[in-house]
Each structure stands twice: as C-alpha cells, then as structure tokens.
Short mmCIF file of C-alpha atoms in Angstrom, two decimals:
data_model
loop_
_atom_site.label_atom_id
_atom_site.label_comp_id
_atom_site.label_asym_id
_atom_site.label_seq_id
_atom_site.Cartn_x
_atom_site.Cartn_y
_atom_site.Cartn_z
CA MET C 1 -89.40 -36.70 43.69
CA GLY C 2 -92.85 -36.29 45.31
CA GLY C 3 -95.43 -38.07 47.44
CA ALA C 4 -95.60 -38.59 51.21
CA LEU C 5 -92.89 -37.48 53.62
CA GLN C 6 -92.42 -39.17 57.01
CA VAL C 7 -90.29 -37.75 59.79
CA ALA C 8 -89.71 -39.43 63.15
CA HIS C 9 -90.13 -36.14 64.96
CA THR C 10 -88.68 -32.65 65.25
CA THR C 11 -87.13 -30.87 68.20
CA ALA C 12 -87.23 -27.09 68.24
CA GLY C 13 -87.86 -27.17 64.49
CA ARG C 14 -84.97 -29.51 63.81
CA ILE C 15 -85.38 -32.94 62.23
CA ASP C 16 -84.51 -35.81 64.52
CA GLY C 17 -84.80 -39.45 63.62
CA VAL C 18 -85.51 -41.13 60.28
CA GLU C 19 -86.80 -39.16 57.27
CA ARG C 20 -88.39 -41.06 54.44
CA LYS C 21 -89.27 -39.68 50.99
CA PHE C 22 -91.40 -41.42 48.37
CA HIS C 23 -91.81 -41.30 44.61
CA GLU C 24 -95.21 -40.40 43.16
CA ASN C 25 -95.85 -44.10 42.52
CA GLY C 26 -95.44 -44.82 46.23
CA GLN C 27 -92.00 -46.37 46.00
CA LEU C 28 -89.52 -45.37 48.70
CA ALA C 29 -87.19 -42.70 47.26
CA ALA C 30 -84.83 -41.98 50.18
CA GLU C 31 -84.22 -42.87 53.79
CA VAL C 32 -82.06 -40.45 55.81
CA HIS C 33 -81.09 -40.44 59.48
CA TRP C 34 -80.94 -37.11 61.35
CA THR C 35 -79.74 -36.03 64.78
CA ASP C 36 -80.70 -32.59 66.03
CA GLY C 37 -80.98 -31.21 62.48
CA GLU C 38 -77.76 -32.78 61.19
CA ARG C 39 -77.52 -35.74 58.85
CA ASP C 40 -76.22 -38.48 61.09
CA GLY C 41 -76.08 -42.16 60.27
CA GLU C 42 -76.77 -44.18 57.16
CA PHE C 43 -78.76 -43.04 54.11
CA ARG C 44 -80.14 -44.82 51.03
CA ASP C 45 -81.60 -43.57 47.75
CA TYR C 46 -83.87 -45.59 45.44
CA ASP C 47 -85.26 -45.14 41.92
CA ARG C 48 -88.97 -45.36 40.96
CA ASP C 49 -88.64 -49.12 40.46
CA GLY C 50 -87.29 -49.69 43.96
CA ASN C 51 -83.67 -50.23 42.92
CA LEU C 52 -81.01 -49.00 45.34
CA THR C 53 -79.10 -46.14 43.60
CA MET C 54 -76.88 -44.83 46.42
CA GLN C 55 -75.91 -45.57 50.02
CA GLY C 56 -73.52 -44.16 52.59
CA ALA C 57 -73.32 -42.49 55.97
CA TYR C 58 -72.88 -39.14 57.71
CA ALA C 59 -71.57 -38.26 61.15
CA MET C 60 -73.12 -35.04 62.44
CA GLY C 61 -73.39 -33.48 58.98
CA LYS C 62 -70.10 -34.75 57.57
CA PRO C 63 -69.84 -37.64 55.06
CA VAL C 64 -67.92 -40.61 56.45
CA GLY C 65 -66.93 -44.05 55.21
CA PRO C 66 -67.74 -45.44 51.78
CA HIS C 67 -70.40 -43.78 49.59
CA ILE C 68 -71.56 -46.10 46.84
CA GLU C 69 -73.69 -45.44 43.71
CA PHE C 70 -75.37 -48.29 41.82
CA TRP C 71 -76.62 -48.84 38.32
CA PRO C 72 -80.24 -50.11 38.10
CA SER C 73 -78.75 -53.58 37.51
CA GLY C 74 -77.23 -53.48 40.99
CA ALA C 75 -73.65 -53.13 39.66
CA ARG C 76 -71.52 -50.44 41.25
CA ARG C 77 -71.51 -47.09 39.49
CA SER C 78 -69.14 -45.20 41.82
CA LEU C 79 -67.28 -45.62 45.09
CA ARG C 80 -65.94 -42.76 47.24
CA HIS C 81 -64.37 -42.75 50.71
CA PHE C 82 -64.74 -40.01 53.31
CA ASP C 83 -63.12 -39.24 56.67
CA GLU C 84 -64.79 -36.47 58.70
CA GLY C 85 -66.03 -34.82 55.49
CA ARG C 86 -62.73 -35.13 53.59
CA GLU C 87 -62.55 -37.34 50.51
CA VAL C 88 -59.67 -39.78 51.01
CA GLY C 89 -58.13 -42.80 49.30
CA LEU C 90 -59.34 -43.90 45.87
CA SER C 91 -62.61 -42.79 44.29
CA ARG C 92 -63.77 -44.77 41.27
CA ARG C 93 -66.53 -44.74 38.64
CA TRP C 94 -67.59 -47.58 36.32
CA SER C 95 -69.62 -47.79 33.12
CA ARG C 96 -72.79 -49.88 32.84
CA GLU C 97 -70.61 -52.60 31.34
CA GLY C 98 -68.38 -52.61 34.42
CA LEU C 99 -65.40 -50.82 32.83
CA LEU C 100 -63.48 -48.35 34.98
CA THR C 101 -64.05 -44.79 33.67
CA ARG C 102 -62.59 -42.57 36.42
CA GLU C 103 -60.25 -42.90 39.37
CA ALA C 104 -59.29 -40.06 41.72
CA GLU C 105 -56.74 -40.38 44.51
CA TYR C 106 -56.65 -38.34 47.74
CA ARG C 107 -54.25 -38.30 50.69
CA ASP C 108 -55.44 -38.95 54.24
CA ALA C 109 -55.59 -35.21 54.82
CA GLY C 110 -57.94 -34.87 51.81
CA ASP C 111 -55.35 -33.39 49.46
CA PHE C 112 -55.96 -34.20 45.80
CA VAL C 113 -53.24 -36.42 44.31
CA ARG C 114 -54.34 -37.48 40.83
CA GLU C 115 -57.35 -38.21 38.63
CA ARG C 116 -57.35 -40.62 35.70
CA ARG C 117 -60.11 -41.21 33.13
CA TRP C 118 -60.70 -44.06 30.69
CA LYS C 119 -62.91 -44.61 27.67
CA ASP C 120 -63.59 -48.13 26.41
CA ASP C 121 -60.88 -49.38 28.78
CA ARG C 122 -58.35 -46.90 27.27
CA LEU C 123 -56.67 -44.17 29.33
CA ILE C 124 -57.70 -40.78 27.93
CA SER C 125 -56.59 -38.24 30.57
CA VAL C 126 -54.58 -37.67 33.74
CA ARG C 127 -55.11 -34.62 35.98
CA GLU C 128 -52.75 -33.83 38.84
CA PRO C 129 -51.43 -30.89 40.87
CA VAL C 130 -48.08 -29.39 39.90
CA GLN C 131 -45.87 -26.66 41.32
CA VAL C 132 -44.64 -23.97 38.92
CA ASP C 133 -41.61 -21.94 39.94
CA GLY C 134 -42.67 -18.43 40.79
CA HIS C 135 -46.37 -19.17 40.34
CA GLY C 136 -47.18 -21.59 43.14
CA TRP C 137 -49.39 -24.62 42.82
CA GLY C 138 -51.35 -25.27 39.66
CA GLU C 139 -52.80 -28.15 37.71
CA LYS C 140 -51.50 -30.35 34.93
CA LEU C 141 -53.94 -32.04 32.53
CA THR C 142 -52.61 -34.68 30.13
CA GLU C 143 -54.93 -36.05 27.44
CA TYR C 144 -54.32 -39.04 25.16
CA GLU C 145 -55.87 -39.67 21.76
CA GLY C 146 -54.33 -42.27 19.49
CA ASN C 147 -50.66 -41.37 18.98
CA PHE C 148 -51.21 -37.82 20.28
CA THR C 149 -50.54 -36.57 23.81
CA GLU C 150 -51.65 -33.09 24.86
CA THR C 151 -50.53 -31.43 28.08
CA ASP C 152 -51.94 -28.26 29.64
CA ILE C 153 -50.25 -26.81 32.76
CA ARG C 154 -51.99 -23.89 34.46
CA ALA C 155 -51.15 -21.82 37.51
CA GLU C 156 -51.72 -18.24 38.61
CA GLY C 157 -50.24 -16.13 35.79
CA TYR C 158 -48.88 -19.14 33.94
CA ARG C 159 -49.91 -21.55 31.17
CA LEU C 160 -47.87 -24.08 29.19
CA THR C 161 -49.46 -26.21 26.48
CA THR C 162 -47.68 -28.97 24.56
CA ARG C 163 -48.65 -31.62 22.05
CA HIS C 164 -46.65 -34.71 21.13
CA LEU C 165 -47.01 -37.15 18.25
CA LYS C 166 -45.53 -40.26 19.81
CA ASP C 167 -42.22 -38.91 21.19
CA GLU C 168 -42.02 -35.86 18.89
CA LEU C 169 -42.97 -32.44 20.22
CA ILE C 170 -45.19 -30.86 17.55
CA ASP C 171 -46.87 -27.96 19.40
CA ARG C 172 -45.73 -25.78 22.29
CA SER C 173 -46.70 -22.39 23.67
CA GLU C 174 -45.97 -20.75 27.01
CA VAL C 175 -47.61 -17.65 28.52
CA ILE C 176 -46.14 -16.03 31.63
CA ASP C 177 -47.96 -13.09 33.21
CA GLY C 178 -49.86 -12.46 29.99
CA GLN C 179 -46.82 -12.56 27.69
CA MET C 180 -45.64 -15.26 25.31
CA GLN C 181 -42.24 -16.61 26.36
CA GLY C 182 -39.81 -19.33 25.38
CA LEU C 183 -39.91 -21.87 22.58
CA TYR C 184 -42.98 -21.78 20.33
CA ILE C 185 -43.81 -24.68 18.03
CA SER C 186 -46.90 -24.96 15.85
CA THR C 187 -47.74 -27.80 13.43
CA ASP C 188 -50.43 -27.13 10.85
CA PRO C 189 -52.97 -29.96 11.19
CA ILE C 190 -53.81 -29.87 7.46
CA GLN C 191 -50.61 -28.89 5.64
CA GLY C 192 -48.28 -30.53 8.17
CA ASP C 193 -45.71 -27.72 8.10
CA VAL C 194 -43.95 -26.92 11.39
CA THR C 195 -43.21 -23.39 12.63
CA ARG C 196 -40.52 -22.89 15.31
CA PHE C 197 -39.19 -19.76 16.97
CA THR C 198 -38.64 -18.25 20.40
CA TYR C 199 -40.58 -15.55 22.23
CA VAL C 200 -38.86 -13.05 24.51
CA ASP C 201 -41.23 -10.70 26.33
CA ASN C 202 -44.05 -11.44 23.90
CA GLN C 203 -41.89 -10.73 20.82
CA PRO C 204 -40.33 -13.23 18.37
CA ASP C 205 -36.57 -13.18 18.90
CA GLY C 206 -33.88 -15.29 17.23
CA LEU C 207 -34.11 -17.92 14.51
CA PHE C 208 -37.49 -18.49 12.83
CA THR C 209 -38.11 -21.59 10.71
CA ARG C 210 -41.05 -23.17 8.96
CA THR C 211 -40.39 -26.66 7.58
CA TRP C 212 -42.31 -29.41 5.85
CA ASN C 213 -41.00 -32.99 5.84
CA GLY C 214 -37.53 -31.65 6.63
CA ARG C 215 -37.64 -29.12 3.79
CA VAL C 216 -37.14 -25.49 4.79
CA LEU C 217 -40.04 -23.28 3.68
CA ASP C 218 -39.31 -20.11 5.69
CA ARG C 219 -36.10 -19.15 7.48
CA GLY C 220 -34.84 -15.91 8.99
CA MET C 221 -33.96 -14.00 12.13
CA TYR C 222 -36.06 -11.86 14.43
CA ASP C 223 -34.70 -9.15 16.71
CA HIS C 224 -37.31 -8.25 19.34
CA GLY C 225 -40.19 -8.71 16.91
CA LYS C 226 -38.47 -7.23 13.84
CA ARG C 227 -37.30 -9.25 10.85
CA VAL C 228 -33.60 -8.60 10.27
CA SER C 229 -30.94 -9.66 7.75
CA GLU C 230 -31.61 -12.34 5.11
CA TRP C 231 -34.99 -14.10 4.90
CA ARG C 232 -36.31 -16.90 2.73
CA ARG C 233 -40.08 -17.27 2.57
CA GLU C 234 -41.98 -19.78 0.47
CA GLU C 235 -45.47 -18.60 -0.28
CA THR C 236 -48.54 -20.83 -0.59
CA THR C 237 -48.40 -19.92 -4.28
CA PRO C 238 -45.48 -21.48 -6.18
CA PHE C 239 -43.08 -18.64 -5.40
CA VAL C 240 -40.11 -18.16 -3.09
CA GLU C 241 -39.35 -14.74 -1.60
CA LEU C 242 -35.71 -13.82 -0.95
CA GLU C 243 -35.67 -10.70 1.20
CA HIS C 244 -33.27 -8.53 3.15
CA TYR C 245 -34.25 -6.43 6.18
CA ASP C 246 -32.30 -3.67 7.89
CA ALA C 247 -31.74 -3.35 11.64
CA GLU C 248 -35.09 -1.55 11.98
CA GLY C 249 -36.99 -4.44 10.42
CA GLN C 250 -37.63 -2.70 7.09
CA LEU C 251 -37.07 -4.16 3.64
CA ASP C 252 -33.76 -2.88 2.27
CA GLY C 253 -31.80 -3.60 -0.91
CA GLU C 254 -32.74 -5.92 -3.76
CA GLN C 255 -35.61 -8.34 -3.11
CA ARG C 256 -36.23 -11.28 -5.41
CA THR C 257 -39.15 -13.60 -6.10
CA LEU C 258 -38.25 -17.00 -7.56
CA GLY C 259 -40.42 -19.51 -9.37
CA MET C 260 -40.31 -23.16 -8.36
CA ASP C 261 -37.79 -23.67 -11.16
CA GLY C 262 -35.45 -21.19 -9.45
CA ALA C 263 -35.80 -18.54 -12.18
CA VAL C 264 -36.25 -14.94 -11.07
CA ARG C 265 -39.87 -13.81 -11.50
CA LYS C 266 -39.63 -10.43 -9.79
CA ARG C 267 -36.90 -7.98 -8.73
CA ARG C 268 -37.50 -4.84 -6.73
CA THR C 269 -35.33 -2.53 -4.67
CA TYR C 270 -36.16 -1.03 -1.29
CA VAL C 271 -34.56 1.68 0.80
CA ALA C 272 -35.68 1.69 4.45
CA GLY C 273 -38.94 -0.09 3.59
CA THR C 274 -39.83 2.04 0.54
CA LEU C 275 -39.63 0.98 -3.10
CA ASP C 276 -36.70 2.89 -4.54
CA GLY C 277 -34.75 1.70 -7.56
CA PRO C 278 -35.15 -0.79 -10.43
CA TYR C 279 -38.32 -2.88 -10.65
CA GLU C 280 -38.85 -5.89 -12.91
CA VAL C 281 -41.49 -8.63 -13.30
CA CYS C 282 -40.94 -11.63 -15.58
CA GLY C 283 -43.27 -14.28 -16.97
CA PRO C 284 -42.79 -18.05 -16.63
CA GLY C 285 -40.76 -18.07 -19.84
CA GLY C 286 -38.50 -15.23 -18.77
CA GLU C 287 -40.39 -12.61 -20.81
CA ILE C 288 -40.59 -9.12 -19.32
CA LEU C 289 -44.07 -8.29 -18.02
CA GLU C 290 -43.23 -5.06 -16.23
CA VAL C 291 -40.05 -3.02 -15.97
CA GLY C 292 -39.30 0.43 -14.66
CA HIS C 293 -37.93 2.44 -11.78
CA TYR C 294 -39.28 3.66 -8.44
CA ASN C 295 -38.22 6.85 -6.72
CA MET C 296 -39.22 6.99 -3.02
CA GLY C 297 -42.22 4.73 -3.58
CA GLN C 298 -43.41 6.35 -6.81
CA LYS C 299 -43.11 5.09 -10.37
CA THR C 300 -40.77 7.43 -12.20
CA GLY C 301 -39.33 7.61 -15.73
CA PRO C 302 -39.73 5.08 -18.58
CA TRP C 303 -41.97 2.07 -17.88
CA GLN C 304 -43.26 -0.97 -19.69
CA GLU C 305 -46.34 -2.84 -18.43
CA ILE C 306 -48.18 -5.89 -19.75
CA SER C 307 -51.98 -5.63 -19.46
CA GLY C 308 -53.93 -7.94 -17.16
CA THR C 309 -54.82 -10.15 -20.15
CA LEU C 310 -51.06 -10.59 -20.87
CA LYS C 311 -51.72 -9.52 -24.47
CA ASP C 312 -50.89 -5.83 -24.80
CA LEU C 313 -47.65 -4.03 -23.90
CA HIS C 314 -48.04 -0.49 -22.53
CA SER C 315 -44.94 1.71 -22.90
CA GLY C 316 -44.44 5.25 -21.67
CA SER C 317 -43.27 7.31 -18.72
CA TYR C 318 -44.37 8.05 -15.17
CA ALA C 319 -43.96 11.25 -13.19
CA GLU C 320 -44.71 11.09 -9.46
CA ASP C 321 -46.53 7.74 -9.89
CA LYS C 322 -48.77 9.11 -12.68
CA ARG C 323 -48.65 8.40 -16.40
CA ASP C 324 -47.27 11.40 -18.21
CA GLY C 325 -46.56 12.13 -21.85
CA ARG C 326 -46.83 9.76 -24.82
CA TRP C 327 -47.84 6.12 -24.21
CA THR C 328 -47.95 3.35 -26.78
CA ILE C 329 -49.97 0.13 -26.62
CA THR C 330 -48.52 -2.71 -28.69
CA ASN C 331 -50.53 -5.86 -29.40
CA ALA C 332 -49.36 -9.45 -28.98
CA GLU C 333 -48.07 -9.52 -32.57
CA GLY C 334 -45.81 -6.55 -31.84
CA HIS C 335 -47.82 -4.01 -33.86
CA PRO C 336 -48.91 -0.61 -32.50
CA ALA C 337 -52.55 -0.75 -31.39
CA GLU C 338 -52.94 2.67 -29.75
CA VAL C 339 -51.02 5.85 -29.09
CA LEU C 340 -52.31 8.16 -26.37
CA HIS C 341 -51.12 11.09 -24.30
CA TYR C 342 -51.30 11.82 -20.57
CA ASP C 343 -50.82 14.87 -18.41
CA MET C 344 -50.00 13.81 -14.82
CA GLY C 345 -52.30 10.79 -14.85
CA GLU C 346 -55.17 12.16 -16.94
CA GLU C 347 -55.51 11.47 -20.63
CA ASP C 348 -54.98 14.70 -22.51
CA GLY C 349 -54.40 15.23 -26.25
CA LEU C 350 -54.93 13.01 -29.28
CA HIS C 351 -55.60 9.29 -28.88
CA TYR C 352 -54.85 7.20 -31.99
CA ILE C 353 -56.34 3.73 -32.54
CA PHE C 354 -54.84 1.57 -35.32
CA ALA C 355 -56.27 -1.22 -37.45
CA ARG C 356 -54.45 -4.58 -37.55
CA ASP C 357 -52.76 -3.55 -40.81
CA GLY C 358 -51.25 -0.51 -39.08
CA ALA C 359 -53.52 2.09 -40.70
CA VAL C 360 -55.16 4.73 -38.50
CA ASP C 361 -58.68 3.58 -37.59
CA GLU C 362 -59.83 6.27 -35.17
CA VAL C 363 -58.55 9.55 -33.71
CA GLN C 364 -60.03 10.82 -30.42
CA ALA C 365 -59.52 14.18 -28.72
CA TRP C 366 -59.18 14.17 -24.89
CA ARG C 367 -58.82 16.92 -22.34
CA ASP C 368 -58.40 16.61 -18.54
CA GLY C 369 -59.30 12.91 -18.57
CA VAL C 370 -62.51 13.09 -20.64
CA ARG C 371 -63.24 13.03 -24.34
CA ASP C 372 -63.55 16.57 -25.59
CA GLY C 373 -63.46 17.60 -29.26
CA TYR C 374 -63.80 15.64 -32.46
CA THR C 375 -63.45 11.90 -32.83
CA THR C 376 -62.60 11.04 -36.41
CA TYR C 377 -63.23 7.62 -37.97
CA CYS C 378 -61.10 6.45 -40.87
CA GLN C 379 -61.51 3.96 -43.65
CA TYR C 380 -58.51 2.68 -45.58
CA GLY C 381 -56.49 5.21 -43.61
CA ARG C 382 -58.63 8.17 -44.67
CA PRO C 383 -61.16 10.08 -42.50
CA PHE C 384 -64.83 9.77 -43.50
CA LEU C 385 -66.97 10.43 -40.39
CA ARG C 386 -66.59 12.18 -37.07
CA ASP C 387 -68.41 12.82 -33.75
CA LEU C 388 -68.26 15.82 -31.49
CA TRP C 389 -67.73 15.37 -27.73
CA ARG C 390 -67.92 17.98 -25.00
CA ASP C 391 -66.80 17.22 -21.40
CA GLY C 392 -67.16 13.46 -21.91
CA ALA C 393 -70.63 13.61 -23.53
CA LEU C 394 -71.45 12.94 -27.18
CA THR C 395 -73.14 16.04 -28.64
CA ARG C 396 -73.23 15.33 -32.38
CA SER C 397 -72.55 12.15 -34.35
CA ASP C 398 -72.01 10.88 -37.86
CA LEU C 399 -70.76 14.22 -39.16
CA PRO C 400 -69.28 13.98 -42.69
CA VAL C 401 -65.68 14.99 -43.10
CA VAL C 402 -65.40 17.92 -45.50
CA PRO C 403 -62.20 17.74 -47.56
CA GLU C 404 -60.12 20.87 -47.28
#
C-alpha cells in the first residue's frame, strides 16, 4: 500500500482526525478516524479497484461493534462482534460462494465457547474448551472426515487422542505427565489389524491382543512391561509362535512355531531366556531340516543341519557352539558327498570329496582352518595327480603320484 497520506492534523505528535491512505494507482486504500493518537470511530479498507474490503469501528483504541470483511463481489467474507475490545457473540466466515466456513462463539465476557468449521457445506471440525481433572482447562478438537471422527484433548501435562469409525473406537492413546496411561488401541490403516492393551505408568500391563476381523493374531499377558505366561503370536510370515515366559519376562520351557496348517515347524527349549535343551526345525512336509541340542545357549553334541539350498545334509557334533570332530555331508539322493574334520570350529585333518558313484574323487589336507599339505585327485577311485598347499596357498600343482 503506497501513495499519498492525508492526516487531519496532529497534536503533540499524535494523530487526530481522519487519516486516509491511497494505493499507488490513486485509489483510496483506507480511511481511519483518530482521537488523540487512538483509533476512535469508524474505519474502512478498500482494494486497488475501489471495492470495500473491511469496515468497523473503534472506541479509544478498542474494537467495538460489528467488524465486517467483504469479498470483491460485495458479499460478506466475515463478521465479528466486539464489546470494549472483547470478541463476543458469533463470529462467522463465508466462502466466495456464500457457504459458511467458520463460526466461533464467545460469551459476553469474551470467553471462548466453541468454534466450528465447514468445507463444501460439510462440518469438518469442532474446537471447544474442556476441563480435565487434575490438569485444569484445556482444549478439545474434534475433526470429521467421511465415517471417521478424530478427537484430540490437550491440557497442561495431559493429552488424549481417539479415533472412531462410525460408532466404533479404533484408536486411543492417553499421555499423563509424560507417561502413557490407560487403554491403548491402534488400528493398522493398511492391514486393518487392531492392537489393544493397557498402559500403567508407561508400561504395558494386563491382557494384550491383536485381532483381524475378529480373528486373534496375538494374545498374551504383560506384567509391568514384561511378557509373562503363555503367548500366541502370529507373524507376518505364515507362522504362529507359541511361547511361554517366566515371571521375569524371559522365554522359558518349550517354544513352538506352527505353520498355517497347524503342523510344528520348529521346537526349541529355553531356560531363563537362554536356549537350553532340544532344538528341531522341520520342513513343510515334516522333514527334519535341523536337529540338535543346546547347552546354555551353545550348540552341543550331535547335530544335523540342512544347507541353505535345502539339498545337502550336514551331520556331526558341536562343542561349545563350534563344529568339532568328523562331519559328513550327504547329498539329496542320500549318498555321501564329503567327509571332513574339525577341531573346535576350524577344519583340521583330511577332507574327502566323493563322486556321485561313491568313489573318492579328491582328498585335501587341512590344518588350523587352511589347506596345508597335499591334495590328491583320483580317477576311477585311484590317485593320479596331486597339488601341494602351504598355509592356504598353492605352491606346486599337477604333481604325478608315484606308486609305492
């Protein structure tokens, strides 16, 4: 806003009389009445085209009476009421099309009562003061979108948020003095599963459930943040975990993993949160993929393991979670493919590789986890060439085998 400025006169540096402001194109921009430096009397604002955009009045610096905004068409844009500087009664705003978009209500003393907002003639939110026990006055905001209603209540040290789908409560959380408290409900917006449990002093406590279309996915008990007793958990993969927790919240006893057909896919045993006891993994057809025993978290004794390709079966023993002694690799047809030896996790000794007909194809020498010594190649079960390795490096190759 620029151009000429006209003032009736000033007294002791204070504006007194009518002040007029103009747009750069010469159009009147504003007309304001002043008394001894205070806005006093009516005022009007105009746009560059000369359209009235706002009018109202002041009494010695305080807004009084109706203050009205206008759209360039002349239709009302907003209407507010003032009494000695306090907003009172109903304040409203309208769209260009004349639809009500906002309405705020104030008491005669200026206290805020309620605000409502609309979009395309549809109520979208309500804001109003609310008193929260122990936390004084706060504010409640309710928002509407389709069949959903969201509510947010805030006060000093307090917040409660809820979400309803029609009349069904689908989300709820409550924070008191920085800690989660009371009933907690969360509905996944994509999967649609519903989680319900209760917070006590910021810790889950009591029954925990996760359901989908009435079907229980997860169910168990919390005791001050610790899982206790029997739990059922359905993973995102097609497996169901059946678990047992002790009073300290640690896995204890036999734990089972079930396939969607109800068949056991995995068994393992825990003692106070540590793997200790039989361990077994089965394939979809019930075939054993891995079986053995844990001792205080370490694989111990005889074990069988299927390779990652689900083709070869590795059989041998563990000592303190390390392969130890003779191990055999059997192929998918059930024939020996390799025999090798370990010493506390490192390959050590002779490593035999067999042809598909069962004849020896290659014999390697290993020491402390690296190839060291002769590697002998066989043909028709008889040696014919060999290489020499030292500390994992090939030193000589294609050496003929001299018959003894």
